[in-house]
Amino acid sequence: MSITVCVASQEQNGIATPRSLKSEVTFCVQGVISPLLANLFLHYAFDLWMARTHPELPWCRYADDGLVHCRTEQEAQAIMAELQARLAECHLEMHPT
């Protein structure tokens, strides 16, 4: 997917200000925008969900890899089950390994 944004500006009191914003989205199978879109999507599908549902657990995510710090194996298995359900709601799935 590629995104093209064109911004025209006009000068007002010597300062350039946006006059119009035109965006055009075109589909492309793979492109440089794919990691950006994945990151934005996972921000809502994972990051905000973790902050809302498990604020007591430290976690981190880099691109499409995530790590949740759990205290016990049982807690890890419970979080994994919850996360699989959350990702399914977003039409995603966790890698099996």
Tab-separated table of N, CA, C and O in Angstrom:
chain	number	residue	atom	x	y	z
A	1	MET	N	0.847	-1.163	0.000
A	1	MET	CA	0.000	0.000	0.000
A	1	MET	C	0.887	1.219	0.000
A	1	MET	O	1.862	1.287	0.721
A	2	SER	N	0.567	2.166	-0.826
A	2	SER	CA	1.318	3.418	-0.810
A	2	SER	C	0.349	4.557	-0.558
A	2	SER	O	-0.789	4.521	-0.986
A	3	ILE	N	0.811	5.546	0.154
A	3	ILE	CA	-0.022	6.702	0.478
A	3	ILE	C	0.670	7.942	-0.054
A	3	ILE	O	1.852	8.145	0.189
A	4	THR	N	-0.078	8.720	-0.774
A	4	THR	CA	0.442	9.980	-1.288
A	4	THR	C	-0.363	11.105	-0.669
A	4	THR	O	-1.580	11.097	-0.730
A	5	VAL	N	0.303	12.052	-0.071
A	5	VAL	CA	-0.369	13.203	0.520
A	5	VAL	C	0.221	14.459	-0.098
A	5	VAL	O	1.427	14.643	-0.098
A	6	CYS	N	-0.650	15.296	-0.638
A	6	CYS	CA	-0.215	16.555	-1.232
A	6	CYS	C	-0.769	17.696	-0.398
A	6	CYS	O	-1.958	17.743	-0.136
A	7	VAL	N	0.080	18.602	0.009
A	7	VAL	CA	-0.363	19.743	0.804
A	7	VAL	C	-0.005	21.018	0.052
A	7	VAL	O	1.152	21.252	-0.271
A	8	ALA	N	-1.021	21.793	-0.232
A	8	ALA	CA	-0.794	23.104	-0.842
A	8	ALA	C	-0.756	24.117	0.292
A	8	ALA	O	-1.422	23.962	1.297
A	9	SER	N	0.032	25.158	0.141
A	9	SER	CA	0.082	26.154	1.206
A	9	SER	C	-0.114	27.543	0.626
A	9	SER	O	0.096	27.788	-0.554
A	10	GLN	N	-0.549	28.415	1.470
A	10	GLN	CA	-0.669	29.817	1.086
A	10	GLN	C	0.070	30.634	2.124
A	10	GLN	O	0.225	30.221	3.255
A	11	GLU	N	0.534	31.752	1.718
A	11	GLU	CA	1.288	32.579	2.640
A	11	GLU	C	0.357	33.598	3.266
A	11	GLU	O	-0.377	34.299	2.589
A	12	GLN	N	0.363	33.634	4.570
A	12	GLN	CA	-0.476	34.561	5.306
A	12	GLN	C	0.424	35.279	6.311
A	12	GLN	O	0.995	34.652	7.198
A	13	ASN	N	0.585	36.554	6.152
A	13	ASN	CA	1.480	37.338	7.013
A	13	ASN	C	2.901	36.784	6.994
A	13	ASN	O	3.573	36.735	8.019
A	14	GLY	N	3.330	36.314	5.832
A	14	GLY	CA	4.689	35.804	5.712
A	14	GLY	C	4.878	34.388	6.209
A	14	GLY	O	5.980	33.870	6.227
A	15	ILE	N	3.801	33.720	6.669
A	15	ILE	CA	3.893	32.360	7.203
A	15	ILE	C	3.096	31.426	6.305
A	15	ILE	O	1.931	31.689	5.989
A	16	ALA	N	3.713	30.343	5.878
A	16	ALA	CA	3.025	29.365	5.030
A	16	ALA	C	2.036	28.572	5.886
A	16	ALA	O	2.387	28.062	6.936
A	17	THR	N	0.797	28.507	5.449
A	17	THR	CA	-0.229	27.758	6.167
A	17	THR	C	-0.883	26.768	5.218
A	17	THR	O	-1.028	27.041	4.025
A	18	PRO	N	-1.299	25.597	5.709
A	18	PRO	CA	-1.957	24.629	4.844
A	18	PRO	C	-3.275	25.183	4.295
A	18	PRO	O	-4.058	25.764	5.025
A	19	ARG	N	-3.475	25.019	3.016
A	19	ARG	CA	-4.704	25.485	2.397
A	19	ARG	C	-5.626	24.317	2.100
A	19	ARG	O	-6.817	24.391	2.308
A	20	SER	N	-5.069	23.237	1.604
A	20	SER	CA	-5.886	22.063	1.342
A	20	SER	C	-5.036	20.825	1.543
A	20	SER	O	-3.822	20.863	1.419
A	21	LEU	N	-5.679	19.748	1.867
A	21	LEU	CA	-5.007	18.484	2.078
A	21	LEU	C	-5.711	17.443	1.230
A	21	LEU	O	-6.887	17.207	1.392
A	22	LYS	N	-4.983	16.874	0.298
A	22	LYS	CA	-5.542	15.864	-0.582
A	22	LYS	C	-4.770	14.582	-0.345
A	22	LYS	O	-3.553	14.569	-0.388
A	23	SER	N	-5.469	13.506	-0.046
A	23	SER	CA	-4.775	12.240	0.130
A	23	SER	C	-5.328	11.227	-0.854
A	23	SER	O	-6.497	11.235	-1.190
A	24	GLU	N	-4.451	10.380	-1.299
A	24	GLU	CA	-4.820	9.354	-2.255
A	24	GLU	C	-4.193	8.064	-1.770
A	24	GLU	O	-3.007	8.005	-1.477
A	25	VAL	N	-4.991	7.028	-1.626
A	25	VAL	CA	-4.483	5.747	-1.177
A	25	VAL	C	-4.601	4.773	-2.334
A	25	VAL	O	-5.664	4.606	-2.903
A	26	THR	N	-3.495	4.158	-2.704
A	26	THR	CA	-3.497	3.160	-3.764
A	26	THR	C	-2.962	1.856	-3.206
A	26	THR	O	-2.128	1.858	-2.308
A	27	PHE	N	-3.432	0.750	-3.714
A	27	PHE	CA	-3.056	-0.562	-3.198
A	27	PHE	C	-1.807	-1.094	-3.873
A	27	PHE	O	-1.639	-0.980	-5.066
A	28	CYS	N	-0.949	-1.684	-3.084
A	28	CYS	CA	0.277	-2.300	-3.565
A	28	CYS	C	0.522	-3.505	-2.658
A	28	CYS	O	0.364	-3.396	-1.451
A	29	VAL	N	0.871	-4.650	-3.201
A	29	VAL	CA	0.990	-5.872	-2.401
A	29	VAL	C	2.013	-5.718	-1.290
A	29	VAL	O	1.742	-5.998	-0.138
A	30	GLN	N	3.208	-5.288	-1.617
A	30	GLN	CA	4.217	-5.055	-0.592
A	30	GLN	C	4.903	-3.737	-0.873
A	30	GLN	O	5.197	-3.413	-2.014
A	31	GLY	N	5.119	-2.989	0.131
A	31	GLY	CA	5.783	-1.709	-0.024
A	31	GLY	C	6.326	-1.250	1.304
A	31	GLY	O	6.134	-1.895	2.326
A	32	VAL	N	6.978	-0.130	1.292
A	32	VAL	CA	7.596	0.383	2.513
A	32	VAL	C	6.565	0.817	3.552
A	32	VAL	O	6.888	0.918	4.722
A	33	ILE	N	5.337	1.039	3.149
A	33	ILE	CA	4.318	1.490	4.090
A	33	ILE	C	3.760	0.333	4.916
A	33	ILE	O	3.199	0.545	5.982
A	34	SER	N	3.948	-0.911	4.476
A	34	SER	CA	3.385	-2.073	5.172
A	34	SER	C	3.800	-2.153	6.636
A	34	SER	O	2.945	-2.347	7.501
A	35	PRO	N	5.081	-2.026	6.985
A	35	PRO	CA	5.448	-2.069	8.406
A	35	PRO	C	4.818	-0.932	9.208
A	35	PRO	O	4.437	-1.116	10.359
A	36	LEU	N	4.679	0.217	8.600
A	36	LEU	CA	4.051	1.345	9.285
A	36	LEU	C	2.584	1.050	9.575
A	36	LEU	O	2.103	1.271	10.686
A	37	LEU	N	1.880	0.524	8.598
A	37	LEU	CA	0.469	0.199	8.799
A	37	LEU	C	0.307	-0.914	9.826
A	37	LEU	O	-0.605	-0.866	10.660
A	38	ALA	N	1.186	-1.912	9.790
A	38	ALA	CA	1.132	-2.983	10.785
A	38	ALA	C	1.359	-2.419	12.184
A	38	ALA	O	0.672	-2.799	13.135
A	39	ASN	N	2.302	-1.501	12.316
A	39	ASN	CA	2.586	-0.895	13.612
A	39	ASN	C	1.383	-0.099	14.117
A	39	ASN	O	1.023	-0.182	15.294
A	40	LEU	N	0.752	0.647	13.238
A	40	LEU	CA	-0.440	1.412	13.631
A	40	LEU	C	-1.575	0.478	14.043
A	40	LEU	O	-2.250	0.706	15.040
A	41	PHE	N	-1.783	-0.583	13.286
A	41	PHE	CA	-2.859	-1.527	13.590
A	41	PHE	C	-2.606	-2.209	14.925
A	41	PHE	O	-3.509	-2.314	15.760
A	42	LEU	N	-1.384	-2.676	15.157
A	42	LEU	CA	-1.075	-3.355	16.411
A	42	LEU	C	-1.095	-2.410	17.605
A	42	LEU	O	-1.303	-2.848	18.732
A	43	HIS	N	-0.910	-1.130	17.365
A	43	HIS	CA	-1.033	-0.168	18.465
A	43	HIS	C	-2.427	-0.260	19.071
A	43	HIS	O	-2.582	-0.250	20.292
A	44	TYR	N	-3.433	-0.381	18.222
A	44	TYR	CA	-4.814	-0.492	18.713
A	44	TYR	C	-5.175	-1.914	19.102
A	44	TYR	O	-5.837	-2.136	20.112
A	45	ALA	N	-4.727	-2.900	18.326
A	45	ALA	CA	-5.092	-4.296	18.588
A	45	ALA	C	-4.368	-4.873	19.804
A	45	ALA	O	-4.925	-5.721	20.500
A	46	PHE	N	-3.145	-4.418	20.074
A	46	PHE	CA	-2.363	-4.994	21.169
A	46	PHE	C	-2.002	-3.971	22.247
A	46	PHE	O	-2.345	-4.151	23.416
A	47	ASP	N	-1.324	-2.896	21.856
A	47	ASP	CA	-0.782	-1.953	22.843
A	47	ASP	C	-1.859	-1.372	23.760
A	47	ASP	O	-1.752	-1.450	24.983
A	48	LEU	N	-2.877	-0.784	23.177
A	48	LEU	CA	-3.929	-0.164	23.986
A	48	LEU	C	-4.731	-1.204	24.758
A	48	LEU	O	-5.148	-0.959	25.889
A	49	TRP	N	-4.916	-2.376	24.159
A	49	TRP	CA	-5.630	-3.460	24.840
A	49	TRP	C	-4.859	-3.907	26.079
A	49	TRP	O	-5.447	-4.081	27.148
A	50	MET	N	-3.534	-4.094	25.943
A	50	MET	CA	-2.720	-4.491	27.095
A	50	MET	C	-2.765	-3.428	28.185
A	50	MET	O	-2.907	-3.754	29.366
A	51	ALA	N	-2.646	-2.185	27.801
A	51	ALA	CA	-2.678	-1.098	28.788
A	51	ALA	C	-4.027	-1.035	29.506
A	51	ALA	O	-4.083	-0.739	30.701
A	52	ARG	N	-5.094	-1.338	28.796
A	52	ARG	CA	-6.433	-1.278	29.377
A	52	ARG	C	-6.766	-2.508	30.215
A	52	ARG	O	-7.325	-2.390	31.298
A	53	THR	N	-6.415	-3.702	29.727
A	53	THR	CA	-6.837	-4.927	30.413
A	53	THR	C	-5.825	-5.476	31.407
A	53	THR	O	-6.202	-6.199	32.320
A	54	HIS	N	-4.560	-5.156	31.221
A	54	HIS	CA	-3.514	-5.677	32.119
A	54	HIS	C	-2.487	-4.595	32.455
A	54	HIS	O	-1.298	-4.729	32.172
A	55	PRO	N	-2.921	-3.526	33.110
A	55	PRO	CA	-1.982	-2.430	33.411
A	55	PRO	C	-0.887	-2.834	34.405
A	55	PRO	O	0.144	-2.179	34.480
A	56	GLU	N	-1.101	-3.930	35.129
A	56	GLU	CA	-0.118	-4.367	36.120
A	56	GLU	C	1.046	-5.153	35.511
A	56	GLU	O	2.053	-5.379	36.177
A	57	LEU	N	0.908	-5.571	34.238
A	57	LEU	CA	1.949	-6.385	33.604
A	57	LEU	C	2.839	-5.545	32.701
A	57	LEU	O	2.356	-4.865	31.806
A	58	PRO	N	4.151	-5.611	32.913
A	58	PRO	CA	5.044	-4.926	31.979
A	58	PRO	C	5.086	-5.691	30.653
A	58	PRO	O	5.024	-6.920	30.633
A	59	TRP	N	5.169	-4.970	29.564
A	59	TRP	CA	5.219	-5.590	28.239
A	59	TRP	C	5.947	-4.649	27.291
A	59	TRP	O	6.127	-3.467	27.578
A	60	CYS	N	6.364	-5.191	26.170
A	60	CYS	CA	6.978	-4.370	25.133
A	60	CYS	C	6.650	-4.999	23.782
A	60	CYS	O	6.311	-6.177	23.696
A	61	ARG	N	6.741	-4.189	22.750
A	61	ARG	CA	6.485	-4.674	21.396
A	61	ARG	C	7.426	-3.956	20.454
A	61	ARG	O	7.640	-2.758	20.557
A	62	TYR	N	8.017	-4.714	19.541
A	62	TYR	CA	8.826	-4.146	18.477
A	62	TYR	C	8.298	-4.720	17.173
A	62	TYR	O	8.341	-5.935	16.975
A	63	ALA	N	7.749	-3.857	16.325
A	63	ALA	CA	7.118	-4.281	15.068
A	63	ALA	C	6.017	-5.285	15.401
A	63	ALA	O	5.102	-4.944	16.125
A	64	ASP	N	6.124	-6.505	14.907
A	64	ASP	CA	5.056	-7.473	15.180
A	64	ASP	C	5.464	-8.501	16.238
A	64	ASP	O	4.809	-9.517	16.411
A	65	ASP	N	6.532	-8.234	16.981
A	65	ASP	CA	6.961	-9.112	18.075
A	65	ASP	C	6.595	-8.465	19.405
A	65	ASP	O	6.818	-7.275	19.608
A	66	GLY	N	6.030	-9.264	20.291
A	66	GLY	CA	5.643	-8.743	21.590
A	66	GLY	C	6.156	-9.620	22.705
A	66	GLY	O	6.402	-10.818	22.519
A	67	LEU	N	6.326	-9.028	23.871
A	67	LEU	CA	6.793	-9.746	25.044
A	67	LEU	C	6.006	-9.239	26.244
A	67	LEU	O	5.947	-8.034	26.491
A	68	VAL	N	5.376	-10.168	26.965
A	68	VAL	CA	4.641	-9.830	28.184
A	68	VAL	C	5.356	-10.508	29.339
A	68	VAL	O	5.614	-11.715	29.308
A	69	HIS	N	5.704	-9.751	30.368
A	69	HIS	CA	6.415	-10.274	31.529
A	69	HIS	C	5.399	-10.794	32.538
A	69	HIS	O	4.664	-10.007	33.137
A	70	CYS	N	5.366	-12.108	32.735
A	70	CYS	CA	4.427	-12.738	33.662
A	70	CYS	C	5.180	-13.285	34.865
A	70	CYS	O	6.366	-13.609	34.780
A	71	ARG	N	4.464	-13.425	35.970
A	71	ARG	CA	5.095	-13.909	37.208
A	71	ARG	C	5.103	-15.429	37.313
A	71	ARG	O	5.978	-16.011	37.931
A	72	THR	N	4.100	-16.083	36.710
A	72	THR	CA	4.021	-17.543	36.775
A	72	THR	C	3.683	-18.102	35.395
A	72	THR	O	3.214	-17.370	34.510
A	73	GLU	N	3.899	-19.390	35.254
A	73	GLU	CA	3.557	-20.041	33.992
A	73	GLU	C	2.048	-20.024	33.776
A	73	GLU	O	1.576	-19.847	32.657
A	74	GLN	N	1.277	-20.187	34.840
A	74	GLN	CA	-0.177	-20.151	34.729
A	74	GLN	C	-0.659	-18.782	34.251
A	74	GLN	O	-1.567	-18.686	33.417
A	75	GLU	N	-0.045	-17.718	34.770
A	75	GLU	CA	-0.402	-16.367	34.330
A	75	GLU	C	-0.048	-16.188	32.854
A	75	GLU	O	-0.837	-15.625	32.085
A	76	ALA	N	1.089	-16.716	32.443
A	76	ALA	CA	1.504	-16.615	31.043
A	76	ALA	C	0.524	-17.350	30.130
A	76	ALA	O	0.154	-16.843	29.063
A	77	GLN	N	0.094	-18.530	30.533
A	77	GLN	CA	-0.865	-19.285	29.716
A	77	GLN	C	-2.209	-18.570	29.637
A	77	GLN	O	-2.850	-18.549	28.589
A	78	ALA	N	-2.645	-17.964	30.749
A	78	ALA	CA	-3.911	-17.224	30.751
A	78	ALA	C	-3.825	-16.002	29.841
A	78	ALA	O	-4.749	-15.732	29.056
A	79	ILE	N	-2.725	-15.271	29.920
A	79	ILE	CA	-2.537	-14.089	29.061
A	79	ILE	C	-2.486	-14.512	27.602
A	79	ILE	O	-3.065	-13.866	26.728
A	80	MET	N	-1.805	-15.615	27.333
A	80	MET	CA	-1.706	-16.091	25.957
A	80	MET	C	-3.099	-16.438	25.402
A	80	MET	O	-3.410	-16.089	24.266
A	81	ALA	N	-3.931	-17.076	26.202
A	81	ALA	CA	-5.289	-17.405	25.759
A	81	ALA	C	-6.102	-16.134	25.516
A	81	ALA	O	-6.819	-16.023	24.513
A	82	GLU	N	-5.989	-15.164	26.421
A	82	GLU	CA	-6.697	-13.892	26.244
A	82	GLU	C	-6.211	-13.160	25.000
A	82	GLU	O	-7.006	-12.575	24.264
A	83	LEU	N	-4.901	-13.176	24.803
A	83	LEU	CA	-4.318	-12.491	23.653
A	83	LEU	C	-4.746	-13.146	22.338
A	83	LEU	O	-5.040	-12.456	21.359
A	84	GLN	N	-4.803	-14.487	22.315
A	84	GLN	CA	-5.273	-15.177	21.112
A	84	GLN	C	-6.711	-14.779	20.797
A	84	GLN	O	-7.065	-14.551	19.632
A	85	ALA	N	-7.554	-14.656	21.821
A	85	ALA	CA	-8.940	-14.236	21.617
A	85	ALA	C	-8.997	-12.790	21.123
A	85	ALA	O	-9.776	-12.470	20.216
A	86	ARG	N	-8.177	-11.924	21.707
A	86	ARG	CA	-8.154	-10.516	21.279
A	86	ARG	C	-7.714	-10.400	19.820
A	86	ARG	O	-8.312	-9.664	19.039
A	87	LEU	N	-6.652	-11.112	19.450
A	87	LEU	CA	-6.181	-11.052	18.074
A	87	LEU	C	-7.227	-11.609	17.111
A	87	LEU	O	-7.399	-11.080	16.014
A	88	ALA	N	-7.936	-12.647	17.518
A	88	ALA	CA	-9.000	-13.205	16.667
A	88	ALA	C	-10.100	-12.173	16.429
A	88	ALA	O	-10.649	-12.088	15.326
A	89	GLU	N	-10.420	-11.367	17.447
A	89	GLU	CA	-11.403	-10.282	17.280
A	89	GLU	C	-10.956	-9.304	16.195
A	89	GLU	O	-11.780	-8.696	15.524
A	90	CYS	N	-9.652	-9.147	16.049
A	90	CYS	CA	-9.075	-8.217	15.070
A	90	CYS	C	-8.688	-8.921	13.763
A	90	CYS	O	-7.978	-8.350	12.939
A	91	HIS	N	-9.125	-10.172	13.616
A	91	HIS	CA	-8.828	-10.973	12.420
A	91	HIS	C	-7.337	-11.212	12.254
A	91	HIS	O	-6.803	-11.185	11.150
A	92	LEU	N	-6.663	-11.440	13.387
A	92	LEU	CA	-5.236	-11.761	13.401
A	92	LEU	C	-5.047	-13.061	14.153
A	92	LEU	O	-5.951	-13.517	14.855
A	93	GLU	N	-3.884	-13.641	14.023
A	93	GLU	CA	-3.568	-14.822	14.813
A	93	GLU	C	-2.111	-14.789	15.236
A	93	GLU	O	-1.269	-14.190	14.587
A	94	MET	N	-1.853	-15.441	16.355
A	94	MET	CA	-0.510	-15.507	16.904
A	94	MET	C	0.267	-16.607	16.190
A	94	MET	O	-0.288	-17.656	15.859
A	95	HIS	N	1.546	-16.382	15.954
A	95	HIS	CA	2.390	-17.417	15.360
A	95	HIS	C	2.470	-18.575	16.354
A	95	HIS	O	2.598	-18.349	17.558
A	96	PRO	N	2.400	-19.825	15.891
A	96	PRO	CA	2.333	-20.959	16.821
A	96	PRO	C	3.573	-21.208	17.655
A	96	PRO	O	3.516	-21.934	18.634
A	97	THR	N	4.723	-20.626	17.325
A	97	THR	CA	5.916	-20.908	18.136
A	97	THR	C	6.248	-19.780	19.063
A	97	THR	O	5.841	-18.687	18.934
